[in-house]
Tab-separated table of C-alpha atoms in Angstrom:
chain	number	residue	atom	x	y	z
K	1	MET	CA	-12.323	-2.446	-24.776
K	2	HIS	CA	-14.985	-5.105	-25.384
K	3	LEU	CA	-17.046	-3.765	-22.472
K	4	TYR	CA	-16.795	-0.295	-23.966
K	5	LEU	CA	-17.903	-1.356	-27.445
K	6	VAL	CA	-20.855	-3.452	-26.241
K	7	GLY	CA	-21.952	-0.778	-23.776
K	8	GLU	CA	-21.783	1.993	-26.370
K	9	ILE	CA	-23.859	0.003	-28.863
K	10	ILE	CA	-26.561	-0.723	-26.276
K	11	GLY	CA	-26.424	2.886	-25.086
K	12	TYR	CA	-26.981	4.380	-28.524
K	13	VAL	CA	-29.776	1.909	-29.248
K	14	GLY	CA	-31.378	3.055	-25.994
K	15	ARG	CA	-30.876	6.662	-27.072
K	16	PHE	CA	-32.671	5.986	-30.350
K	17	LEU	CA	-35.580	4.205	-28.657
K	18	SER	CA	-35.931	6.954	-26.044
K	19	THR	CA	-36.457	9.712	-28.621
K	20	ASN	CA	-40.023	8.651	-29.386
K	21	ASP	CA	-42.399	10.859	-27.372
K	22	ILE	CA	-39.835	11.329	-24.593
K	23	GLU	CA	-41.670	14.459	-23.467
K	24	GLY	CA	-44.704	12.344	-22.735
K	25	TYR	CA	-42.729	10.557	-20.023
K	26	SER	CA	-44.081	7.150	-20.920
K	27	LEU	CA	-42.623	4.449	-18.678
K	28	GLU	CA	-41.049	2.631	-21.613
K	29	ASN	CA	-39.212	5.685	-22.914
K	30	ILE	CA	-38.009	6.656	-19.453
K	31	LYS	CA	-36.412	3.218	-19.096
K	32	PHE	CA	-34.687	3.554	-22.450
K	33	TYR	CA	-33.458	7.025	-21.509
K	34	ILE	CA	-32.019	5.746	-18.222
K	35	ILE	CA	-30.289	2.894	-20.083
K	36	GLN	CA	-28.673	5.203	-22.632
K	37	PHE	CA	-27.720	7.841	-20.068
K	38	THR	CA	-26.131	5.286	-17.733
K	39	LEU	CA	-24.218	3.348	-20.382
K	40	LEU	CA	-23.032	6.406	-22.321
K	41	THR	CA	-21.713	7.831	-19.050
K	42	ILE	CA	-19.988	4.715	-17.699
K	43	CYS	CA	-18.727	2.819	-20.760
K	44	PRO	CA	-16.260	5.444	-22.084
K	45	ASN	CA	-14.296	4.852	-18.880
K	46	PHE	CA	-13.470	1.349	-20.131
K	47	PHE	CA	-12.028	2.967	-23.262
K	48	ASN	CA	-9.944	5.265	-21.056
K	49	ALA	CA	-8.727	2.307	-18.996
K	50	ALA	CA	-7.563	0.508	-22.150
K	51	VAL	CA	-5.575	3.581	-23.194
K	52	TYR	CA	-4.131	4.125	-19.699
K	53	SER	CA	-2.672	0.612	-19.767
K	54	GLN	CA	-0.619	1.514	-22.848
K	55	TYR	CA	1.634	3.787	-20.786
K	56	GLY	CA	3.070	0.751	-19.033
K	57	ARG	CA	3.063	-1.261	-22.245
K	58	PHE	CA	5.288	1.261	-24.004
K	59	LEU	CA	7.506	1.535	-20.962
K	60	TYR	CA	8.128	-2.222	-20.952
K	61	VAL	CA	8.493	-2.390	-24.736
K	62	TYR	CA	11.195	0.291	-24.890
K	63	GLY	CA	12.643	0.075	-21.396
K	64	THR	CA	14.183	-3.363	-21.653
K	65	SER	CA	15.916	-3.106	-18.274
K	66	LYS	CA	14.953	-1.779	-14.839
K	67	GLU	CA	17.360	1.138	-15.225
K	68	LYS	CA	15.857	2.138	-18.578
K	69	ILE	CA	12.310	1.849	-17.247
K	70	ASN	CA	13.079	4.231	-14.394
K	71	GLU	CA	14.916	6.538	-16.787
K	72	PHE	CA	12.030	6.730	-19.260
K	73	ASN	CA	9.221	6.865	-16.718
K	74	VAL	CA	8.002	10.430	-16.235
K	75	PHE	CA	8.046	9.991	-12.446
K	76	GLY	CA	11.209	7.880	-12.326
K	77	LYS	CA	10.943	5.339	-9.513
K	78	LYS	CA	8.379	7.267	-7.499
K	79	LEU	CA	5.264	6.406	-9.489
K	80	GLN	CA	5.436	3.113	-11.349
K	81	PRO	CA	3.136	2.407	-14.341
K	82	THR	CA	0.960	-0.167	-12.557
K	83	LEU	CA	0.140	2.240	-9.746
K	84	MET	CA	-0.283	5.118	-12.194
K	85	SER	CA	-2.858	3.171	-14.226
K	86	PHE	CA	-4.637	2.197	-11.016
K	87	ILE	CA	-4.810	5.839	-9.888
K	88	LEU	CA	-6.103	7.073	-13.251
K	89	ILE	CA	-8.754	4.360	-13.451
K	90	PHE	CA	-9.747	5.071	-9.833
K	91	ILE	CA	-10.146	8.779	-10.660
K	92	ASP	CA	-12.298	7.908	-13.679
K	93	PHE	CA	-14.702	5.849	-11.594
K	94	LEU	CA	-14.578	8.441	-8.818
K	95	CYS	CA	-15.822	10.897	-11.431
K	96	ILE	CA	-18.731	8.560	-12.171
K	97	PHE	CA	-19.525	8.367	-8.455
K	98	ILE	CA	-19.458	12.171	-8.183
K	99	GLN	CA	-21.724	12.495	-11.213
K	100	GLY	CA	-24.058	9.905	-9.720
K	101	ALA	CA	-24.153	11.809	-6.431
K	102	GLY	CA	-24.924	15.008	-8.295
K	103	GLY	CA	-27.645	13.277	-10.289
K	104	ASN	CA	-29.202	11.928	-7.098
K	105	ILE	CA	-29.272	15.422	-5.567
K	106	LEU	CA	-30.877	16.735	-8.745
K	107	ARG	CA	-33.518	14.016	-8.633
K	108	GLU	CA	-34.431	14.804	-5.022
K	109	ALA	CA	-34.134	18.594	-5.367
K	110	ASP	CA	-37.247	20.538	-4.368
K	111	SER	CA	-35.718	24.000	-4.470
K	112	LYS	CA	-33.461	26.031	-6.733
K	113	THR	CA	-30.684	25.927	-4.135
K	114	GLN	CA	-30.676	22.121	-4.021
K	115	PHE	CA	-30.865	21.983	-7.808
K	116	ASP	CA	-27.852	24.278	-8.142
K	117	ILE	CA	-25.897	22.157	-5.635
K	118	GLY	CA	-26.669	18.942	-7.508
K	119	ASN	CA	-25.868	20.556	-10.828
K	120	GLY	CA	-22.555	21.854	-9.478
K	121	VAL	CA	-21.587	18.423	-8.127
K	122	TYR	CA	-22.451	16.778	-11.451
K	123	ILE	CA	-20.444	19.334	-13.435
K	124	GLY	CA	-17.545	18.922	-10.994
K	125	GLY	CA	-17.416	15.187	-11.719
K	126	ILE	CA	-17.194	15.784	-15.464
K	127	ALA	CA	-14.627	18.572	-15.019
K	128	LEU	CA	-12.425	16.291	-12.887
K	129	GLN	CA	-12.533	13.645	-15.605
K	130	CYS	CA	-11.576	16.194	-18.274
K	131	PHE	CA	-8.644	17.247	-16.091
K	132	SER	CA	-7.414	13.686	-15.448
K	133	MET	CA	-7.613	12.785	-19.145
K	134	THR	CA	-5.692	15.926	-20.080
K	135	CYS	CA	-3.034	15.078	-17.475
K	136	PHE	CA	-2.625	11.578	-18.919
K	137	THR	CA	-2.185	13.041	-22.403
K	138	PHE	CA	0.642	15.189	-21.047
K	139	LEU	CA	2.245	12.232	-19.228
K	140	PHE	CA	2.048	9.937	-22.253
K	141	THR	CA	3.505	12.634	-24.508
K	142	LYS	CA	6.330	13.169	-22.010
K	143	LEU	CA	7.005	9.417	-21.948
K	144	MET	CA	7.306	9.344	-25.739
K	145	TYR	CA	9.600	12.364	-25.550
K	146	ASN	CA	11.838	10.660	-22.984
K	147	ILE	CA	12.074	7.556	-25.168
K	148	HIS	CA	12.480	9.050	-28.630
K	149	VAL	CA	14.017	12.487	-28.091
K	150	LYS	CA	15.547	13.025	-24.664
K	151	GLN	CA	17.718	9.905	-24.579
K	152	ARG	CA	19.165	10.822	-27.980
K	153	LEU	CA	19.959	14.369	-26.861
K	154	VAL	CA	21.504	13.174	-23.596
K	155	PHE	CA	23.668	10.651	-25.442
K	156	ILE	CA	24.946	13.183	-27.999
K	157	ARG	CA	25.540	15.832	-25.331
K	158	GLU	CA	27.374	13.502	-22.924
K	159	ARG	CA	29.625	12.191	-25.697
K	160	ASP	CA	30.057	15.657	-27.208
K	161	VAL	CA	29.665	14.259	-30.728
K	162	PHE	CA	27.769	17.181	-32.234
K	163	HIS	CA	30.260	17.200	-35.113
K	164	ILE	CA	28.910	13.774	-36.110
K	165	TYR	CA	25.187	14.182	-35.580
K	166	GLY	CA	24.812	17.923	-36.172
K	167	GLU	CA	26.208	21.090	-34.611
K	168	ASP	CA	22.712	22.564	-34.558
K	169	LEU	CA	21.803	20.069	-31.820
K	170	ARG	CA	23.910	22.037	-29.320
K	171	SER	CA	20.990	24.408	-28.889
K	172	TYR	CA	18.582	21.540	-28.173
K	173	SER	CA	18.176	21.233	-24.414
K	174	PRO	CA	17.119	17.745	-23.192
K	175	VAL	CA	14.558	19.457	-20.948
K	176	GLY	CA	13.481	22.518	-22.904
K	177	THR	CA	13.060	20.752	-26.248
K	178	PHE	CA	9.978	19.020	-24.838
K	179	PHE	CA	8.136	22.310	-25.328
K	180	LEU	CA	9.355	22.609	-28.939
K	181	PRO	CA	7.720	19.603	-30.667
K	182	TRP	CA	8.560	20.855	-34.152
K	183	LYS	CA	12.216	20.092	-33.329
K	184	TRP	CA	11.600	16.479	-32.336
K	185	PRO	CA	11.831	14.980	-35.863
K	186	ARG	CA	15.302	16.486	-36.305
K	187	VAL	CA	16.517	14.780	-33.127
K	188	ILE	CA	14.888	11.454	-33.988
K	189	ARG	CA	16.566	11.408	-37.405
K	190	SER	CA	20.000	12.158	-35.955
K	191	ILE	CA	20.684	8.704	-34.496
K	192	SER	CA	18.722	5.471	-34.399
K	193	LEU	CA	17.848	3.549	-31.275
K	194	GLN	CA	19.878	0.660	-32.656
K	195	GLU	CA	23.008	2.812	-32.562
K	196	LEU	CA	22.269	3.835	-28.998
K	197	ALA	CA	21.993	0.175	-28.031
K	198	GLN	CA	25.629	-0.346	-29.002
K	199	TYR	CA	26.743	1.932	-26.173
K	200	THR	CA	24.917	0.307	-23.284
K	201	SER	CA	26.917	-1.573	-20.704
K	202	ASN	CA	25.093	-4.860	-21.165
K	203	ASP	CA	24.111	-4.631	-24.838
K	204	GLN	CA	20.433	-4.548	-23.929
K	205	PRO	CA	18.152	-3.867	-26.905
K	206	THR	CA	16.279	-0.575	-26.905
K	207	THR	CA	12.968	-2.052	-27.980
K	208	ILE	CA	11.274	-5.309	-28.922
K	209	PRO	CA	13.042	-7.241	-31.720
K	210	ILE	CA	11.534	-5.516	-34.736
K	211	GLU	CA	12.899	-8.106	-37.124
K	212	VAL	CA	10.204	-10.525	-35.941
K	213	LEU	CA	7.462	-8.152	-37.105
K	214	SER	CA	5.964	-8.139	-40.563
K	215	ASN	CA	6.301	-5.071	-42.781
K	216	THR	CA	2.778	-3.993	-41.851
K	217	GLN	CA	3.423	-4.471	-38.140
K	218	ALA	CA	6.720	-2.570	-38.328
K	219	ASN	CA	5.019	0.386	-40.002
K	220	MET	CA	2.163	0.314	-37.490
K	221	PHE	CA	4.677	0.101	-34.650
K	222	LYS	CA	6.278	3.356	-35.801
K	223	ILE	CA	3.110	5.429	-35.737
K	224	TYR	CA	1.286	3.656	-32.898
K	225	PRO	CA	2.013	6.342	-30.235
K	226	ILE	CA	0.664	9.103	-32.481
K	227	VAL	CA	-2.375	7.050	-33.455
K	228	LEU	CA	-3.111	6.276	-29.816
K	229	LEU	CA	-2.938	9.958	-28.899
K	230	ILE	CA	-5.309	10.815	-31.756
K	231	ALA	CA	-7.821	8.207	-30.576
K	232	PHE	CA	-7.603	9.513	-27.019
K	233	ALA	CA	-7.973	13.100	-28.257
K	234	PHE	CA	-11.397	12.136	-29.629
K	235	ALA	CA	-12.323	10.794	-26.191
K	236	ILE	CA	-11.213	14.079	-24.604
K	237	LEU	CA	-13.296	16.001	-27.149
K	238	ARG	CA	-16.337	13.994	-26.150
K	239	CYS	CA	-15.674	14.586	-22.444
K	240	PHE	CA	-15.412	18.356	-22.896
K	241	TYR	CA	-18.603	18.303	-24.975
K	242	ARG	CA	-20.435	16.696	-22.056
K	243	LEU	CA	-18.983	19.338	-19.739
K	244	PHE	CA	-20.154	22.225	-21.915
K	245	GLU	CA	-23.468	20.491	-22.570
K	246	ILE	CA	-24.406	20.798	-18.877
K	247	ALA	CA	-22.307	23.771	-17.755
K	248	ILE	CA	-23.375	26.109	-20.564
K	249	GLY	CA	-26.617	24.771	-21.983
K	250	GLY	CA	-27.962	23.225	-18.800
K	251	TRP	CA	-30.485	20.415	-18.491
K	252	GLY	CA	-32.890	20.676	-21.384
K	253	GLY	CA	-30.644	23.262	-23.024
K	254	TYR	CA	-29.831	23.705	-26.681
K	255	LEU	CA	-26.865	21.316	-26.752
K	256	MET	CA	-28.772	18.570	-24.959
K	257	THR	CA	-31.958	18.794	-27.025
K	258	HIS	CA	-30.358	18.811	-30.483
K	259	GLU	CA	-29.214	15.407	-31.693
K	260	ALA	CA	-26.685	16.873	-34.130
K	261	PHE	CA	-24.386	17.782	-31.242
K	262	LEU	CA	-24.686	14.339	-29.654
K	263	ILE	CA	-23.916	12.662	-32.970
K	264	GLY	CA	-21.098	14.997	-34.003
K	265	LEU	CA	-19.397	15.451	-30.628
K	266	ASP	CA	-20.159	12.161	-28.877
K	267	PHE	CA	-21.052	9.328	-31.235
K	268	VAL	CA	-18.669	10.220	-34.087
K	269	PRO	CA	-15.533	10.928	-31.965
K	270	MET	CA	-15.971	7.818	-29.824
K	271	SER	CA	-16.700	5.682	-32.895
K	272	ILE	CA	-13.561	6.930	-34.639
K	273	GLY	CA	-11.532	6.315	-31.494
K	274	ALA	CA	-12.926	2.792	-31.218
K	275	VAL	CA	-12.156	1.989	-34.865
K	276	ILE	CA	-8.602	3.285	-34.473
K	277	THR	CA	-7.927	1.235	-31.342
K	278	VAL	CA	-9.410	-1.897	-32.920
K	279	ILE	CA	-7.273	-1.569	-36.063
K	280	PHE	CA	-4.191	-0.690	-34.003
K	281	SER	CA	-4.795	-3.208	-31.249
K	282	GLU	CA	-1.683	-4.152	-29.305
K	283	GLY	CA	-1.940	-7.753	-30.465
K	284	ILE	CA	-1.599	-6.601	-34.071
K	285	VAL	CA	0.985	-3.872	-33.504
K	286	PHE	CA	3.346	-5.691	-31.141
K	287	GLY	CA	2.657	-9.247	-32.240
K	288	LYS	CA	2.836	-12.300	-29.998
K	289	ILE	CA	6.597	-12.130	-29.588
K	290	GLY	CA	6.543	-8.413	-28.816
K	291	LEU	CA	3.883	-8.885	-26.149
K	292	LYS	CA	5.849	-11.778	-24.656
K	293	VAL	CA	8.971	-9.610	-24.499
K	294	ALA	CA	7.048	-6.790	-22.813
K	295	LYS	CA	5.521	-9.248	-20.348
K	296	ARG	CA	8.929	-10.725	-19.540
K	297	VAL	CA	10.426	-7.266	-18.967
K	298	LYS	CA	7.507	-6.385	-16.700
K	299	PHE	CA	7.988	-9.532	-14.617
K	300	GLU	CA	11.718	-8.876	-14.363
K	301	HIS	CA	11.095	-5.265	-13.375
K	302	TYR	CA	8.882	-6.448	-10.526
K	303	ASP	CA	11.200	-9.376	-9.713
K	304	ASN	CA	8.416	-11.849	-10.618
K	305	ARG	CA	6.053	-10.479	-7.966
K	306	SER	CA	2.352	-11.291	-8.097
K	307	PRO	CA	-0.079	-8.514	-9.194
K	308	ARG	CA	-1.052	-7.825	-5.566
K	309	LYS	CA	2.582	-7.570	-4.479
K	310	ARG	CA	3.356	-5.312	-7.449
K	311	LEU	CA	0.927	-2.725	-6.141
K	312	ALA	CA	2.505	-2.958	-2.686
K	313	TYR	CA	5.942	-2.579	-4.298
K	314	ASP	CA	4.786	0.510	-6.214
K	315	LEU	CA	3.426	2.088	-3.036
K	316	LYS	CA	6.709	1.382	-1.263
K	317	GLN	CA	8.654	2.971	-4.109
K	318	MET	CA	6.440	6.050	-4.005
K	319	PHE	CA	7.132	6.776	-0.347
K	320	SER	CA	10.728	5.560	-0.265
K	321	SER	CA	13.549	8.107	-0.221
K	322	TYR	CA	16.243	5.513	-0.919
K	323	ASP	CA	17.348	5.189	-4.530
K	324	ASP	CA	18.783	1.764	-5.257
K	325	THR	CA	18.933	2.261	-9.000
K	326	ILE	CA	22.493	2.386	-10.241
K	327	VAL	CA	22.991	3.382	-13.829
K	328	THR	CA	26.460	2.761	-15.201
K	329	PRO	CA	26.500	3.660	-18.872
K	330	VAL	CA	29.559	2.668	-20.827
K	331	ILE	CA	30.694	4.967	-23.614
K	332	LYS	CA	32.898	3.431	-26.217
K	333	PRO	CA	35.705	5.698	-27.386
K	334	THR	CA	34.928	6.236	-31.033
K	335	ASP	CA	34.073	9.252	-33.125
K	336	GLU	CA	32.419	7.280	-35.882
K	337	LYS	CA	28.835	6.308	-36.270
K	338	VAL	CA	28.148	2.697	-35.485
K	339	SER	CA	27.166	0.575	-38.448
K	340	PHE	CA	24.139	-1.383	-37.363
K	341	LYS	CA	21.852	-2.872	-39.969
K	342	VAL	CA	18.420	-4.268	-39.341
K	343	SER	CA	15.726	-5.488	-41.648
K	344	ARG	CA	13.609	-2.350	-41.078
K	345	ASP	CA	14.412	1.064	-39.688
K	346	HIS	CA	12.276	2.212	-36.796
K	347	PHE	CA	12.182	4.746	-34.017
């Protein structure tokens, strides 16, 4: 995130300095233009990388055992969070490479055919990045659904306790409700994660110990997933703006030559996203103890493997057909809600 912030500041300063007589192609202005173009293209990828890492963070915060992690993970055991983040970051920088290749073809083009090829390659790089960012948004939303909605529905359905938590929940499919987000709050209010924790076989908590958080941290912890998605939505908006800027307007087109679009669809969205992620930084939201818990769960999930061996483990899991995960939930025979009091209610 620090690389992103510093790079964006330098990039926009370069943009400002390059606006003076840029059509005159003075050497000084060309250098400033190259600086701003390079940094404003590359640095947002560091922002994306910071957001991509939060998928695994949430998985280790809520999935306090290996079984829960594999249950919550969108891809189960096949694609672990470390490898997923690596793939997404690799795609982001692959997009930069493709854009660079397209830019190089454009620079060397001496015919309309070569220009069109370079332009198509450049647009393809941006389009691929828009696609990968949209896919991550879907995956992160599905992760939050698995944690906050699906596990509640599965629990109520398996125990057949609709008479306790609401007969209307019978029509809520654990799979189909994902596509009905307006129904999610009803499910979340039906039973707390603390109650669910009482029915696990080993009394594992369902999240970090919220009682160690301050009131402010607890409130931030509740809305952090939504806030993170909002910040990332601004980054997606900026990426699609860059796509339309070249694909529709073209080089030297209306969108590229009018600063209002750059400010409103690039500078403002990325600035808002940066402010949001700084205010809701994981150190503030989770606290030291929360981060330590997540780190411990991560190490236990990987059986204390080193970072290099974790990647090898993830690759092995991806191509392995053997499932060694054994989930043995224990359901206590009671038809009453569990009384479980904590200092602050949370999701």
